[in-house]
CSV table of C-alpha atoms in Angstrom, one decimal:
chain,number,residue,atom,x,y,z
A,255,UNK,CA,0.0,0.0,0.0
A,256,UNK,CA,1.6,3.3,-1.1
A,257,UNK,CA,1.9,6.3,1.3
A,258,UNK,CA,-1.0,8.3,-0.1
A,259,UNK,CA,-3.3,5.3,-0.1
A,260,UNK,CA,-2.3,4.4,3.4
A,261,UNK,CA,-3.3,7.9,4.7
A,262,UNK,CA,-6.7,7.9,2.9
A,263,UNK,CA,-7.3,4.4,4.3
A,264,UNK,CA,-6.6,5.5,7.8
A,265,UNK,CA,-8.9,8.5,7.4
A,266,UNK,CA,-11.8,6.3,6.2
A,267,UNK,CA,-11.1,3.5,8.8
A,268,UNK,CA,-11.0,5.3,12.2
A,269,UNK,CA,-7.7,7.1,12.5
A,270,UNK,CA,-8.0,8.3,16.1
A,271,UNK,CA,-6.0,11.5,15.7
A,272,UNK,CA,-8.1,14.5,14.7
A,273,UNK,CA,-7.4,16.5,11.5
A,274,UNK,CA,-7.1,20.3,11.6
A,275,UNK,CA,-10.5,21.7,10.9
A,276,UNK,CA,-10.5,24.9,8.7
A,277,UNK,CA,-11.0,28.0,10.8
A,278,UNK,CA,-12.3,31.4,9.8
A,279,UNK,CA,-9.8,33.6,11.8
A,280,UNK,CA,-6.2,33.3,12.9
A,281,UNK,CA,-6.0,32.1,16.6
A,282,UNK,CA,-4.1,35.1,17.8
A,283,UNK,CA,-1.5,33.2,19.8
A,284,UNK,CA,1.8,31.6,18.9
A,285,UNK,CA,2.7,28.0,18.5
A,286,UNK,CA,-0.6,26.8,17.1
A,287,UNK,CA,-0.8,25.2,13.7
A,288,UNK,CA,-4.1,26.0,11.8
A,289,UNK,CA,-5.9,26.0,8.4
A,290,UNK,CA,-7.7,29.1,7.1
A,291,UNK,CA,-10.4,28.2,4.5
A,292,UNK,CA,-10.7,30.0,1.2
A,293,UNK,CA,-11.6,33.7,1.3
A,294,UNK,CA,-11.7,33.6,5.1
A,295,UNK,CA,-9.4,35.3,7.7
A,296,UNK,CA,-10.0,38.5,9.6
A,297,UNK,CA,-11.7,40.6,6.9
A,298,UNK,CA,-11.4,44.3,6.8
A,299,UNK,CA,-12.9,46.8,4.4
A,300,UNK,CA,-10.8,50.0,3.6
A,301,UNK,CA,-13.4,52.7,3.1
A,302,UNK,CA,-14.2,53.7,-0.5
A,303,UNK,CA,-11.5,51.1,-1.8
A,304,UNK,CA,-13.8,48.5,-3.6
A,305,UNK,CA,-11.6,45.9,-1.8
A,306,UNK,CA,-11.3,43.7,1.3
A,307,UNK,CA,-8.1,42.8,3.0
A,308,UNK,CA,-7.9,39.4,4.9
A,309,UNK,CA,-5.4,38.8,7.6
A,310,UNK,CA,-4.3,35.1,7.3
A,311,UNK,CA,-1.3,35.1,9.5
A,312,UNK,CA,-0.5,37.9,11.9
A,313,UNK,CA,2.4,38.9,14.2
A,314,UNK,CA,0.5,37.3,17.1
A,315,UNK,CA,1.0,33.9,15.6
A,316,UNK,CA,4.6,34.4,14.4
A,317,UNK,CA,6.2,36.4,17.3
A,318,UNK,CA,6.2,39.3,14.8
A,319,UNK,CA,8.4,37.3,12.4
A,320,UNK,CA,6.0,38.1,9.5
A,321,UNK,CA,2.3,38.5,8.6
A,322,UNK,CA,0.5,37.2,5.5
A,323,UNK,CA,-2.5,39.2,4.1
A,324,UNK,CA,-4.7,38.5,1.1
A,325,UNK,CA,-6.5,41.3,-0.7
A,326,UNK,CA,-9.4,41.0,-3.2
A,327,UNK,CA,-11.0,43.9,-5.0
A,328,UNK,CA,-12.5,45.4,-8.2
A,329,UNK,CA,-11.1,48.2,-10.3
A,330,UNK,CA,-9.9,51.2,-8.2
A,331,UNK,CA,-7.7,54.1,-8.1
A,332,UNK,CA,-3.9,54.0,-7.0
A,333,UNK,CA,-3.7,54.0,-3.2
A,334,UNK,CA,-1.0,56.8,-3.1
A,335,UNK,CA,2.8,56.7,-3.0
A,336,UNK,CA,4.5,56.0,0.3
A,337,UNK,CA,7.5,54.1,1.7
A,338,UNK,CA,8.3,52.2,4.9
A,339,UNK,CA,11.5,52.7,6.9
A,340,UNK,CA,11.6,49.0,8.1
A,341,UNK,CA,8.7,47.0,6.6
A,342,UNK,CA,9.4,44.9,3.6
A,343,UNK,CA,6.3,44.3,1.3
A,344,UNK,CA,5.7,41.8,-1.5
A,345,UNK,CA,2.9,41.5,-4.0
A,346,UNK,CA,2.0,38.1,-5.4
A,347,UNK,CA,-0.8,38.2,-7.9
A,348,UNK,CA,-3.2,35.2,-7.7
A,349,UNK,CA,-6.0,36.3,-10.0
A,350,UNK,CA,-6.9,39.3,-12.3
A,351,UNK,CA,-4.4,42.0,-12.5
A,352,UNK,CA,-2.8,44.7,-10.2
A,353,UNK,CA,-0.4,47.6,-11.1
A,354,UNK,CA,2.6,47.8,-8.7
A,355,UNK,CA,4.9,50.7,-8.5
A,356,UNK,CA,8.5,50.5,-7.1
A,357,UNK,CA,10.5,53.7,-7.3
A,358,UNK,CA,10.6,54.6,-11.0
A,359,UNK,CA,9.2,51.4,-12.3
A,360,UNK,CA,5.6,50.1,-12.6
A,361,UNK,CA,4.4,46.8,-14.0
A,362,UNK,CA,1.0,45.3,-14.4
A,363,UNK,CA,1.1,41.9,-12.5
A,364,UNK,CA,-1.1,39.0,-13.7
A,365,UNK,CA,-1.6,35.6,-12.0
A,366,UNK,CA,1.7,34.3,-10.8
A,367,UNK,CA,3.7,37.5,-11.3
A,368,UNK,CA,5.6,38.8,-8.2
A,369,UNK,CA,7.1,42.2,-7.0
A,370,UNK,CA,9.4,42.7,-4.0
A,371,UNK,CA,9.4,46.1,-2.4
A,372,UNK,CA,12.1,46.5,0.3
A,373,UNK,CA,12.2,49.1,3.0
A,374,UNK,CA,12.8,52.7,1.6
A,375,UNK,CA,11.3,51.8,-1.7
A,376,UNK,CA,8.6,54.4,-2.9
A,377,UNK,CA,5.6,52.3,-3.9
A,378,UNK,CA,1.9,52.0,-4.4
A,379,UNK,CA,-0.5,49.6,-6.0
A,380,UNK,CA,-3.8,49.8,-8.0
A,381,UNK,CA,-6.3,46.9,-8.3
A,382,UNK,CA,-7.5,46.4,-12.0
A,383,UNK,CA,-10.4,44.4,-13.5
A,384,UNK,CA,-13.7,43.1,-12.1
A,385,UNK,CA,-12.1,40.6,-9.6
A,386,UNK,CA,-8.5,40.7,-8.6
A,387,UNK,CA,-6.8,38.7,-5.8
A,388,UNK,CA,-3.2,39.1,-4.5
A,389,UNK,CA,-1.3,37.9,-1.5
A,390,UNK,CA,1.3,39.8,0.5
A,391,UNK,CA,3.9,39.0,3.1
A,392,UNK,CA,4.8,41.8,5.5
A,393,UNK,CA,8.0,41.8,7.5
A,394,UNK,CA,8.1,42.4,10.4
A,395,UNK,CA,4.8,41.2,11.6
A,396,UNK,CA,2.7,43.6,13.5
A,397,UNK,CA,2.5,46.1,10.7
A,398,UNK,CA,-0.8,44.5,9.7
A,399,UNK,CA,-2.3,46.5,12.6
A,400,UNK,CA,-2.4,49.3,10.0
A,401,UNK,CA,-5.3,47.7,8.2
A,402,UNK,CA,-7.2,47.3,11.5
A,403,UNK,CA,-6.6,50.9,12.2
A,404,UNK,CA,-7.9,52.4,8.9
A,405,UNK,CA,-10.3,49.6,8.0
A,406,UNK,CA,-13.7,48.3,9.2
A,407,UNK,CA,-14.7,44.8,10.0
A,408,UNK,CA,-16.6,43.3,7.0
A,409,UNK,CA,-18.8,40.3,7.0
A,410,UNK,CA,-20.1,40.1,3.4
A,411,UNK,CA,-18.9,37.5,0.9
A,412,UNK,CA,-16.7,39.8,-1.2
A,413,UNK,CA,-16.5,43.6,-0.7
A,414,UNK,CA,-18.7,46.7,-1.0
A,415,UNK,CA,-18.9,48.2,-4.5
A,416,UNK,CA,-20.8,51.3,-3.5
A,417,UNK,CA,-19.7,53.7,-0.8
A,418,UNK,CA,-21.1,57.2,-0.9
A,419,UNK,CA,-19.3,58.6,2.1
A,420,UNK,CA,-17.1,61.6,2.0
A,421,UNK,CA,-13.4,60.5,1.7
A,422,UNK,CA,-12.2,63.7,3.4
A,423,UNK,CA,-14.2,62.8,6.5
A,424,UNK,CA,-14.0,59.0,6.5
A,425,UNK,CA,-10.7,57.9,5.1
A,426,UNK,CA,-8.1,60.8,5.0
A,427,UNK,CA,-8.3,61.4,8.8
A,428,UNK,CA,-7.6,57.8,9.4
A,429,UNK,CA,-4.6,57.8,6.9
A,430,UNK,CA,-3.2,60.9,8.4
A,431,UNK,CA,-3.3,59.3,12.0
A,432,UNK,CA,-1.9,56.1,10.6
A,433,UNK,CA,1.1,57.8,9.1
A,434,UNK,CA,2.0,59.1,12.5
A,435,UNK,CA,1.3,55.7,14.3
A,436,UNK,CA,2.8,53.2,11.8
A,437,UNK,CA,5.9,52.8,9.7
A,438,UNK,CA,4.5,54.6,6.7
A,439,UNK,CA,5.7,57.8,5.0
A,440,UNK,CA,3.2,59.3,2.5
A,441,UNK,CA,4.5,61.2,-0.5
A,442,UNK,CA,1.4,62.9,-1.9
A,443,UNK,CA,3.6,65.3,-3.9
A,444,UNK,CA,5.0,62.5,-6.1
A,445,UNK,CA,3.8,62.7,-9.6
A,446,UNK,CA,1.8,59.8,-10.8
A,447,UNK,CA,2.9,57.8,-14.0
A,448,UNK,CA,1.6,54.7,-15.8
A,449,UNK,CA,2.7,51.2,-16.0
A,450,UNK,CA,5.6,50.4,-18.4
A,451,UNK,CA,5.9,47.3,-20.6
A,452,UNK,CA,7.7,44.3,-19.3
A,453,UNK,CA,11.3,44.5,-20.5
A,454,UNK,CA,12.1,40.8,-20.7
A,455,UNK,CA,14.7,41.2,-17.9
A,456,UNK,CA,12.1,40.2,-15.1
A,457,UNK,CA,13.2,36.6,-15.2
A,458,UNK,CA,16.0,36.4,-12.5
A,459,UNK,CA,16.5,37.1,-8.8
A,460,UNK,CA,18.9,40.0,-8.1
A,461,UNK,CA,20.8,38.1,-5.3
A,462,UNK,CA,20.7,41.2,-3.0
A,463,UNK,CA,18.2,43.4,-1.3
A,464,UNK,CA,16.6,45.7,-4.0
A,465,UNK,CA,13.2,46.1,-5.6
A,466,UNK,CA,12.5,43.9,-8.5
A,467,UNK,CA,9.7,42.2,-10.5
A,468,UNK,CA,9.5,38.5,-11.5
A,469,UNK,CA,7.4,37.0,-14.3
A,470,UNK,CA,5.3,33.9,-13.6
A,471,UNK,CA,7.0,30.7,-14.8
A,472,UNK,CA,10.5,32.3,-15.2
A,473,UNK,CA,13.5,32.6,-13.0
A,474,UNK,CA,15.4,29.7,-11.5
A,475,UNK,CA,13.7,26.3,-10.8
A,476,UNK,CA,14.8,23.1,-9.2
A,477,UNK,CA,13.4,19.5,-9.4
A,478,UNK,CA,13.5,17.0,-6.6
A,479,UNK,CA,11.8,13.7,-7.0
A,480,UNK,CA,9.2,15.1,-9.3
A,481,UNK,CA,8.5,18.2,-7.2
A,482,UNK,CA,9.5,21.6,-8.9
A,483,UNK,CA,10.5,24.5,-6.6
A,484,UNK,CA,10.6,28.0,-8.1
A,485,UNK,CA,12.1,30.6,-5.7
A,486,UNK,CA,10.3,34.0,-5.9
A,487,UNK,CA,12.6,35.4,-3.3
A,488,UNK,CA,15.2,33.9,-1.0
A,489,UNK,CA,17.1,35.0,2.1
A,490,UNK,CA,19.6,36.8,-0.2
A,491,UNK,CA,16.9,39.2,-1.5
A,492,UNK,CA,15.6,39.8,2.1
A,493,UNK,CA,18.8,39.8,4.2
A,494,UNK,CA,17.7,36.6,5.8
A,495,UNK,CA,14.3,37.8,7.0
A,496,UNK,CA,12.0,35.6,4.8
A,497,UNK,CA,11.7,33.6,1.6
A,498,UNK,CA,8.9,32.7,-0.8
A,499,UNK,CA,8.7,29.8,-3.3
A,500,UNK,CA,6.3,28.2,-5.6
A,501,UNK,CA,6.1,24.4,-5.1
A,502,UNK,CA,4.6,22.2,-7.9
A,503,UNK,CA,4.0,18.4,-8.0
A,504,UNK,CA,1.8,15.6,-8.9
A,505,UNK,CA,0.1,12.6,-7.2
A,506,UNK,CA,1.9,10.5,-9.8
A,507,UNK,CA,5.3,11.5,-8.2
A,508,UNK,CA,4.4,10.7,-4.5
A,509,UNK,CA,6.5,7.6,-4.5
A,510,UNK,CA,9.6,9.5,-5.6
A,511,UNK,CA,9.3,12.7,-3.5
A,512,UNK,CA,10.9,13.9,-0.3
A,513,UNK,CA,8.0,12.5,1.8
A,514,UNK,CA,7.9,9.1,-0.2
A,515,UNK,CA,8.6,7.1,2.9
A,516,UNK,CA,5.4,6.8,5.0
A,517,UNK,CA,5.6,9.0,8.1
A,518,UNK,CA,8.7,10.9,7.1
A,519,UNK,CA,8.5,14.4,8.3
A,520,UNK,CA,10.6,17.5,8.5
A,521,UNK,CA,10.8,19.8,11.6
A,522,UNK,CA,12.3,23.4,11.4
A,523,UNK,CA,13.4,24.5,14.9
A,524,UNK,CA,13.5,28.3,14.1
A,525,UNK,CA,11.5,28.9,11.0
A,526,UNK,CA,7.8,29.4,10.6
A,527,UNK,CA,6.1,28.1,7.4
A,528,UNK,CA,2.8,28.8,5.8
A,529,UNK,CA,1.6,27.1,2.6
A,530,UNK,CA,-1.2,28.5,0.4
A,531,UNK,CA,-2.6,26.1,-2.3
A,532,UNK,CA,-3.0,27.8,-5.7
A,533,UNK,CA,-4.1,24.9,-7.8
A,534,UNK,CA,-5.1,21.3,-7.2
A,535,UNK,CA,-5.1,19.8,-3.7
A,536,UNK,CA,-2.5,18.8,-1.2
A,537,UNK,CA,-2.7,16.6,1.9
A,538,UNK,CA,-0.9,18.0,4.9
A,539,UNK,CA,-0.1,16.2,8.2
A,540,UNK,CA,1.2,18.2,11.2
A,541,UNK,CA,2.5,16.6,14.3
A,542,UNK,CA,0.2,14.0,15.6
A,543,UNK,CA,-2.8,15.3,13.8
A,544,UNK,CA,-4.6,13.2,11.1
A,545,UNK,CA,-4.0,14.2,7.4
A,546,UNK,CA,-5.9,17.4,6.3
A,547,UNK,CA,-6.6,18.0,2.6
A,548,UNK,CA,-6.2,21.6,1.4
A,549,UNK,CA,-7.8,22.8,-1.8
A,550,UNK,CA,-7.1,25.9,-3.9
A,551,UNK,CA,-7.1,29.1,-1.8
A,552,UNK,CA,-6.7,27.4,1.5
A,553,UNK,CA,-3.7,28.1,3.8
A,554,UNK,CA,-2.0,26.1,6.5
A,555,UNK,CA,0.2,27.7,9.0
A,556,UNK,CA,3.1,25.6,10.6
A,557,UNK,CA,4.8,27.2,13.5
A,558,UNK,CA,8.5,26.6,14.2
A,559,UNK,CA,9.1,23.3,16.0
A,560,UNK,CA,6.2,21.6,14.3
A,561,UNK,CA,6.9,18.3,12.4
A,562,UNK,CA,5.0,18.2,9.1
A,563,UNK,CA,4.7,16.3,5.7
A,564,UNK,CA,2.6,16.8,2.6
A,565,UNK,CA,1.6,14.9,-0.5
A,566,UNK,CA,-0.2,16.0,-3.7
A,567,UNK,CA,-3.6,14.4,-4.1
A,568,UNK,CA,-4.4,15.8,-7.5
A,569,UNK,CA,-2.9,15.2,-11.0
A,570,UNK,CA,-1.2,18.6,-10.6
A,571,UNK,CA,-0.8,20.9,-7.6
A,572,UNK,CA,0.8,24.2,-7.0
A,573,UNK,CA,1.3,26.1,-3.7
A,574,UNK,CA,3.2,29.0,-2.3
A,575,UNK,CA,5.5,28.5,0.7
A,576,UNK,CA,6.1,31.5,2.9
A,577,UNK,CA,8.9,31.1,5.5
A,578,UNK,CA,10.4,33.4,8.1
A,579,UNK,CA,14.0,32.7,6.9
A,580,UNK,CA,15.6,30.0,4.8
A,581,UNK,CA,12.9,27.2,5.0
A,582,UNK,CA,11.9,24.3,2.9
A,583,UNK,CA,11.8,26.2,-0.4
A,584,UNK,CA,15.5,27.0,-0.1
A,585,UNK,CA,16.3,23.4,1.0
A,586,UNK,CA,14.6,22.0,-2.1
A,587,UNK,CA,16.6,24.5,-4.3
A,588,UNK,CA,19.8,23.3,-2.6
A,589,UNK,CA,19.2,19.6,-3.2
A,590,UNK,CA,17.5,19.9,-6.6
A,591,UNK,CA,18.6,19.6,-10.1
A,592,UNK,CA,18.1,22.6,-12.3
A,593,UNK,CA,14.8,22.5,-14.1
A,594,UNK,CA,14.4,24.4,-17.4
A,595,UNK,CA,10.8,24.2,-18.4
A,596,UNK,CA,7.6,25.9,-17.1
A,597,UNK,CA,5.8,22.7,-16.4
A,598,UNK,CA,6.5,19.5,-14.4
A,599,UNK,CA,8.8,16.8,-15.8
A,600,UNK,CA,7.4,13.8,-17.5
A,601,UNK,CA,9.3,11.5,-15.1
A,602,UNK,CA,10.5,12.2,-11.6
A,603,UNK,CA,14.2,12.7,-11.1
A,604,UNK,CA,16.2,10.9,-8.4
A,605,UNK,CA,16.0,11.8,-4.8
A,606,UNK,CA,18.5,10.8,-2.1
A,607,UNK,CA,17.3,11.4,1.4
A,608,UNK,CA,20.9,11.7,2.7
A,609,UNK,CA,21.2,14.8,0.7
A,610,UNK,CA,18.1,16.3,2.5
A,611,UNK,CA,19.5,15.2,5.9
A,612,UNK,CA,22.9,16.6,5.2
A,613,UNK,CA,21.5,20.2,5.1
A,614,UNK,CA,19.8,19.7,8.5
A,615,UNK,CA,22.6,21.5,10.5
A,616,UNK,CA,22.7,24.4,8.1
A,617,UNK,CA,19.0,25.1,8.1
A,618,UNK,CA,18.3,23.8,11.6
A,619,UNK,CA,15.8,21.1,10.7
A,620,UNK,CA,15.6,17.4,11.3
A,621,UNK,CA,14.2,14.6,9.2
A,622,UNK,CA,12.4,11.7,11.0
């Protein structure tokens, strides 16, 4: 009986350990793994914005290592130029399109496109189209309180499309107060400019801390036992503060992947992980809990010190891995072979568990 079949069998035949039931809100305390269901999280409406921001992971869960927010909206105006002295923003387009400005550059991001905005970078964004979704990781955690400060709790299914209130009375006073309270320096005098064409150079990582854009399906990629890891940013682009990668696989390759051996897990002692499924479905098992299947849009948070494993349960899956440092994404890049196509290989490459175990001391994780 293969690993995936064994897990499904245990679920259907009385596995005594409980699976992680999806929740609607982050727990607000550190050390607790949890799953956020699609379009859930603490939802906040920014007045007159035609958008809603969802807090998926906050500083309260990560000891302020990072926060993850997801925003959905309809066509709106640019939010206004500003910069942060310390906070590092990223923009990962999941659906639709969003304009992102970074200093003198502006690109229109479509699904899978990515932008990194380090501290000191003058930036803004603009939601385009009828329905756009994008995810953002904020470092350090705690800055997501900005959204609570200027926003309003929202309980509708999407976001308000009509708001007739006076912006000078409702939003601008909150923004002025927020600029004094949070790490945000507004630049209303900066002249607006439109998006530029992609130059063709947005297909590599800079290897240092600077603003950059990355096109979907380009950049470096590495294959390990049929799993392809595409780093969007590494600890080199963030000075060790976080990393983000896209991880793709297939249920056809479960027998060759890093978790091929039943019950094999990895446990990172100092790095928090969060995985958000973009396509397909993935089965996660955390600690002693029973396996939990995640579908597109769902996110699982794995605090440091938690052993975990996962397997693709669909013909193709893709998910994003957010880590508070050099986590699993960077490990897969180190042990993987260079992969030069935008899709999965037809056959899984070789995987040697000793190569994985050898990186344990460098990345402070154990394999068991």
